[in-house]
Amino acid sequence: MKIIHISAECYPVAKVGGLADVVGSLPKYQNKLGFETAVVMPYYENKFNQNNTYTIVHTTRIEMGDTQYEASVLALQSSKLGYPLYTVKIPGLLDREDVYSYPDDTERFLAFQKTTLDWFLHLETKPELVHCHDHHTGLIPFMMSKAHKYESLSDTPSVLTIHNAQYQGQFSFEKLHYFPEYDLSHSGLLEWAEQINPLAAAIKCAWKITTVSPSYLIELRAAANGLEWLLDNEKGKSSGILNGIDTEVWDPETDPMISKNFHSNTIDSGKRNNKLFLCDQFELDPKKPLFVFIGRLVGEKGAELLPEIFETLLKDSELDLNILILGSGDSEVEKQLDTLKARFKGNYNTYIGYDEKLSHLMYAGADFLLMPSRVEPCGLNQMYALRYGTLPIVRSIGGLKDTVIDIDSKGGFGICHEHTTVAEATHAVKRACGLYQDQTRFKKIRKQIMQIDHSWDSAATNYIELYQSLTHQN
Ligand code: ADP
Ligand code: GLC
């Protein structure tokens, strides 16, 4: 079966968050299971692309209203990713360093989707199924089924995976002239709240919808940034499939980004070595429990509460702990987090920015990982933390609810709280400090969590079964 994943991000080519990790690893595991899987994504002017060689496999011209763009599809020459990678190059639109946040993102991603479909039309063997990820690729199911130009693709099944329904990519109907010709009676499929809404269009037009955890699917029916009703309506074709992780990239035994490799039998010395390295770099005291936060500093992650949570904890004379933050996002939160550094020198530090290597080192060297998320469709951080023997402290929501059991429950190994509030998050950290004092229990739990299997080895099969239900019915 030829499956094509279409996405704006894919690790290690271009990463903003977990979407990249999923699209960069799931196809590798699907190929291992014997299914021919490839990825197509935009070609950004970034380090990965500058350091790698591509071959042109398709060239075309894409019309966006009155403007025409030269576009090409490139195939990565190396096979190092474990699946074929294709990138869509559109000078004038996609040839920028960053993935998102340009004023013409609508035009950029629409042109990307049109070029991808144009290429499919010219392929000798058409994809048997296309798998779209998030709103940046959400117009593909509509165009495949309704645009005259792509009529030959209308029988090809499409799957949409919702990684984050908060972002929907809405734009005005004034931009309708960017679309390939279709029967205007179908415009309702594009529309939500009087705008063209790519995520809503994909929910309506994709043959199947998945969310990245079972709990997130249920939660979306109650709160989906305006799409609740639509998601409830489409529940018949929806399912929640929990993400897996790439256990080859995220393996404490072989990870080249950490200071000392370890496995469950050498966990004590391994964690100690990584913690010492980290504490030395950030002027923290390795004798104290180390709590870390890694992530985008946005409202969904509860970021604006972090400064108050940390200040409350660091001021508490009964607690003796270290906190280290790695993240970027809201500039006000970044500033507030940095301001605390001078006040709590020796117990608190931050790295405001993005640093893949440091994130690995933090999963390896920390004792606890904080995730007080308001919304967490799946969350990969907690799964990486588990694999590196770091106990997760999470708000029970979405994928966090599906992957972390509280220490007070049977088989528990993490610390859970119900709401994203300063009071609940600080209380959770206090419980963690209590556990840390009982070193025998703490060490037993951290050894146990390294064995939890969140690999794609099992999760990838769930997608294959879903694909087969569509291709067999076809
Ligand atoms: P989301 O996709 O919502 O940001 P996930 O938990 O799914 O959340 O995935 C986040 C991914 O991005 C993880 O691989 C995490 O380690 C990484 N990450 C987030 N922020 C940073 C950062 N500032 N530096 C390095 N890695 C980061
Ligand atoms: C999104 C979600 C995150 C999820 C990731 C990968 O970015 O915010 O929770 O883990 O996608 O599916």
Short mmCIF file of N, CA and C in Angstrom, two decimals, residues 66-145:
data_model
loop_
_atom_site.label_atom_id
_atom_site.label_comp_id
_atom_site.label_asym_id
_atom_site.label_seq_id
_atom_site.Cartn_x
_atom_site.Cartn_y
_atom_site.Cartn_z
N ASP A 66 -4.04 35.93 -9.83
CA ASP A 66 -3.36 36.40 -11.04
C ASP A 66 -1.86 36.11 -11.04
N THR A 67 -1.36 35.61 -9.91
CA THR A 67 0.09 35.38 -9.83
C THR A 67 0.40 33.92 -10.10
N GLN A 68 1.47 33.72 -10.87
CA GLN A 68 1.90 32.34 -11.13
C GLN A 68 3.22 32.09 -10.44
N TYR A 69 3.37 30.92 -9.87
CA TYR A 69 4.63 30.56 -9.20
C TYR A 69 5.21 29.32 -9.86
N GLU A 70 6.53 29.33 -10.03
CA GLU A 70 7.23 28.11 -10.46
C GLU A 70 7.25 27.20 -9.23
N ALA A 71 6.91 25.95 -9.40
CA ALA A 71 6.95 25.04 -8.24
C ALA A 71 7.61 23.74 -8.64
N SER A 72 8.32 23.12 -7.71
CA SER A 72 8.89 21.81 -8.01
C SER A 72 8.78 20.90 -6.80
N VAL A 73 8.78 19.60 -7.10
CA VAL A 73 8.78 18.60 -6.02
C VAL A 73 10.16 17.95 -6.05
N LEU A 74 10.80 17.89 -4.88
CA LEU A 74 12.16 17.36 -4.80
C LEU A 74 12.16 16.09 -3.94
N ALA A 75 12.99 15.12 -4.34
CA ALA A 75 13.11 13.89 -3.53
C ALA A 75 14.45 13.91 -2.82
N LEU A 76 14.43 13.66 -1.51
CA LEU A 76 15.68 13.60 -0.75
C LEU A 76 16.50 12.43 -1.27
N GLN A 77 17.81 12.69 -1.56
CA GLN A 77 18.62 11.60 -2.14
C GLN A 77 18.96 10.52 -1.13
N SER A 78 19.13 10.91 0.13
CA SER A 78 19.53 9.92 1.13
C SER A 78 18.32 9.12 1.63
N SER A 79 18.60 7.90 2.11
CA SER A 79 17.50 7.08 2.65
C SER A 79 17.55 7.08 4.19
N LYS A 80 18.31 8.04 4.76
CA LYS A 80 18.59 8.00 6.20
C LYS A 80 17.35 8.18 7.09
N LEU A 81 16.26 8.72 6.55
CA LEU A 81 15.08 8.96 7.40
C LEU A 81 14.26 7.68 7.62
N GLY A 82 14.47 6.71 6.76
CA GLY A 82 13.70 5.46 6.91
C GLY A 82 12.42 5.47 6.08
N TYR A 83 12.23 6.49 5.28
CA TYR A 83 11.09 6.60 4.35
C TYR A 83 11.46 7.65 3.31
N PRO A 84 10.87 7.58 2.10
CA PRO A 84 11.17 8.61 1.11
C PRO A 84 10.58 9.96 1.54
N LEU A 85 11.38 11.02 1.40
CA LEU A 85 10.90 12.36 1.75
C LEU A 85 10.86 13.22 0.50
N TYR A 86 9.73 13.87 0.28
CA TYR A 86 9.58 14.79 -0.84
C TYR A 86 9.30 16.18 -0.28
N THR A 87 9.92 17.19 -0.87
CA THR A 87 9.66 18.56 -0.43
C THR A 87 9.17 19.37 -1.61
N VAL A 88 8.27 20.30 -1.32
CA VAL A 88 7.69 21.14 -2.37
C VAL A 88 8.34 22.52 -2.29
N LYS A 89 9.01 22.87 -3.40
CA LYS A 89 9.75 24.14 -3.41
C LYS A 89 8.96 25.16 -4.22
N ILE A 90 8.62 26.26 -3.60
CA ILE A 90 7.92 27.32 -4.33
C ILE A 90 8.62 28.65 -4.02
N PRO A 91 9.57 29.05 -4.86
CA PRO A 91 10.26 30.32 -4.60
C PRO A 91 9.26 31.47 -4.53
N GLY A 92 9.44 32.33 -3.56
CA GLY A 92 8.52 33.47 -3.39
C GLY A 92 7.48 33.18 -2.32
N LEU A 93 7.27 31.90 -1.99
CA LEU A 93 6.27 31.56 -0.96
C LEU A 93 6.84 30.72 0.17
N LEU A 94 7.48 29.61 -0.20
CA LEU A 94 7.91 28.68 0.86
C LEU A 94 9.38 28.81 1.21
N ASP A 95 10.14 29.54 0.39
CA ASP A 95 11.60 29.57 0.58
C ASP A 95 12.00 30.53 1.70
N ARG A 96 11.51 30.24 2.89
CA ARG A 96 11.84 31.05 4.07
C ARG A 96 12.32 30.10 5.16
N GLU A 97 12.96 30.67 6.18
CA GLU A 97 13.58 29.80 7.18
C GLU A 97 12.54 29.15 8.11
N ASP A 98 11.56 29.94 8.53
CA ASP A 98 10.61 29.40 9.51
C ASP A 98 9.45 28.67 8.85
N VAL A 99 8.78 27.88 9.68
CA VAL A 99 7.65 27.10 9.17
C VAL A 99 6.40 27.97 9.08
N TYR A 100 6.08 28.68 10.16
CA TYR A 100 4.82 29.44 10.23
C TYR A 100 5.06 30.91 10.57
N SER A 101 3.88 31.55 10.70
CA SER A 101 3.78 32.91 11.23
C SER A 101 4.18 34.00 10.26
N TYR A 102 4.01 33.73 8.96
CA TYR A 102 4.20 34.78 7.97
C TYR A 102 2.81 35.32 7.59
N PRO A 103 2.71 36.58 7.19
CA PRO A 103 1.38 37.14 6.88
C PRO A 103 0.70 36.43 5.71
N ASP A 104 1.48 35.78 4.85
CA ASP A 104 0.87 35.09 3.70
C ASP A 104 0.84 33.57 3.89
N ASP A 105 0.71 33.11 5.13
CA ASP A 105 0.65 31.66 5.38
C ASP A 105 -0.49 30.98 4.61
N THR A 106 -1.62 31.67 4.46
CA THR A 106 -2.74 31.08 3.71
C THR A 106 -2.29 30.74 2.29
N GLU A 107 -1.67 31.71 1.63
CA GLU A 107 -1.22 31.50 0.25
C GLU A 107 -0.13 30.41 0.22
N ARG A 108 0.79 30.45 1.19
CA ARG A 108 1.91 29.51 1.21
C ARG A 108 1.39 28.07 1.28
N PHE A 109 0.48 27.82 2.25
CA PHE A 109 0.07 26.43 2.44
C PHE A 109 -0.94 25.97 1.38
N LEU A 110 -1.71 26.92 0.84
CA LEU A 110 -2.62 26.54 -0.24
C LEU A 110 -1.82 26.18 -1.50
N ALA A 111 -0.80 26.98 -1.78
CA ALA A 111 0.04 26.68 -2.96
C ALA A 111 0.76 25.34 -2.76
N PHE A 112 1.19 25.08 -1.54
CA PHE A 112 1.85 23.80 -1.23
C PHE A 112 0.90 22.63 -1.51
N GLN A 113 -0.36 22.78 -1.06
CA GLN A 113 -1.33 21.68 -1.23
C GLN A 113 -1.66 21.49 -2.72
N LYS A 114 -1.79 22.59 -3.44
CA LYS A 114 -2.12 22.47 -4.87
C LYS A 114 -0.97 21.81 -5.65
N THR A 115 0.26 22.19 -5.30
CA THR A 115 1.42 21.58 -5.99
C THR A 115 1.49 20.09 -5.69
N THR A 116 1.22 19.73 -4.43
CA THR A 116 1.26 18.32 -4.05
C THR A 116 0.25 17.52 -4.88
N LEU A 117 -0.97 18.06 -5.01
CA LEU A 117 -2.00 17.34 -5.78
C LEU A 117 -1.64 17.29 -7.26
N ASP A 118 -1.06 18.38 -7.75
CA ASP A 118 -0.64 18.43 -9.14
C ASP A 118 0.38 17.31 -9.42
N TRP A 119 1.28 17.14 -8.48
CA TRP A 119 2.30 16.09 -8.60
C TRP A 119 1.63 14.70 -8.58
N PHE A 120 0.67 14.50 -7.67
CA PHE A 120 -0.03 13.21 -7.61
C PHE A 120 -0.62 12.86 -8.99
N LEU A 121 -1.17 13.88 -9.68
CA LEU A 121 -1.79 13.62 -10.99
C LEU A 121 -0.78 13.06 -11.97
N HIS A 122 0.50 13.46 -11.79
CA HIS A 122 1.52 13.04 -12.75
C HIS A 122 2.27 11.78 -12.32
N LEU A 123 1.96 11.25 -11.15
CA LEU A 123 2.66 10.04 -10.70
C LEU A 123 2.20 8.82 -11.49
N GLU A 124 3.18 7.97 -11.81
CA GLU A 124 2.81 6.75 -12.54
C GLU A 124 1.89 5.88 -11.68
N THR A 125 2.28 5.71 -10.42
CA THR A 125 1.41 4.97 -9.49
C THR A 125 0.86 5.98 -8.49
N LYS A 126 -0.43 6.13 -8.47
CA LYS A 126 -1.06 7.12 -7.57
C LYS A 126 -1.01 6.62 -6.13
N PRO A 127 -0.99 7.52 -5.16
CA PRO A 127 -1.06 7.05 -3.77
C PRO A 127 -2.34 6.27 -3.55
N GLU A 128 -2.25 5.28 -2.67
CA GLU A 128 -3.47 4.52 -2.37
C GLU A 128 -4.27 5.21 -1.28
N LEU A 129 -3.58 6.05 -0.52
CA LEU A 129 -4.27 6.76 0.56
C LEU A 129 -3.42 7.98 0.94
N VAL A 130 -4.06 9.11 1.18
CA VAL A 130 -3.30 10.26 1.66
C VAL A 130 -3.70 10.56 3.11
N HIS A 131 -2.67 10.86 3.89
CA HIS A 131 -2.88 11.09 5.32
C HIS A 131 -2.46 12.55 5.61
N CYS A 132 -3.45 13.39 5.89
CA CYS A 132 -3.19 14.82 6.11
C CYS A 132 -3.07 15.11 7.61
N HIS A 133 -2.20 16.05 7.94
CA HIS A 133 -1.97 16.39 9.35
C HIS A 133 -2.26 17.87 9.58
N ASP A 134 -3.26 18.12 10.40
CA ASP A 134 -3.61 19.49 10.83
C ASP A 134 -4.07 20.39 9.66
N HIS A 135 -4.41 21.63 10.01
CA HIS A 135 -5.12 22.48 9.04
C HIS A 135 -4.28 22.89 7.83
N HIS A 136 -2.95 22.85 7.96
CA HIS A 136 -2.10 23.30 6.83
C HIS A 136 -2.27 22.41 5.62
N THR A 137 -2.80 21.20 5.84
CA THR A 137 -3.00 20.28 4.73
C THR A 137 -4.49 19.92 4.62
N GLY A 138 -5.32 20.71 5.31
CA GLY A 138 -6.74 20.37 5.46
C GLY A 138 -7.59 20.61 4.23
N LEU A 139 -7.07 21.34 3.23
CA LEU A 139 -7.90 21.58 2.04
C LEU A 139 -7.73 20.46 1.02
N ILE A 140 -6.79 19.58 1.27
CA ILE A 140 -6.54 18.48 0.33
C ILE A 140 -7.75 17.56 0.16
N PRO A 141 -8.37 17.08 1.26
CA PRO A 141 -9.54 16.20 1.06
C PRO A 141 -10.65 16.89 0.26
N PHE A 142 -10.86 18.18 0.46
CA PHE A 142 -11.87 18.91 -0.32
C PHE A 142 -11.46 18.96 -1.79
N MET A 143 -10.24 19.38 -2.05
CA MET A 143 -9.82 19.53 -3.45
C MET A 143 -9.80 18.18 -4.17
N MET A 144 -9.40 17.13 -3.45
CA MET A 144 -9.37 15.80 -4.10
C MET A 144 -10.78 15.35 -4.49
N SER A 145 -11.74 15.71 -3.64
CA SER A 145 -13.08 15.17 -3.93
C SER A 145 -13.92 16.12 -4.77
#
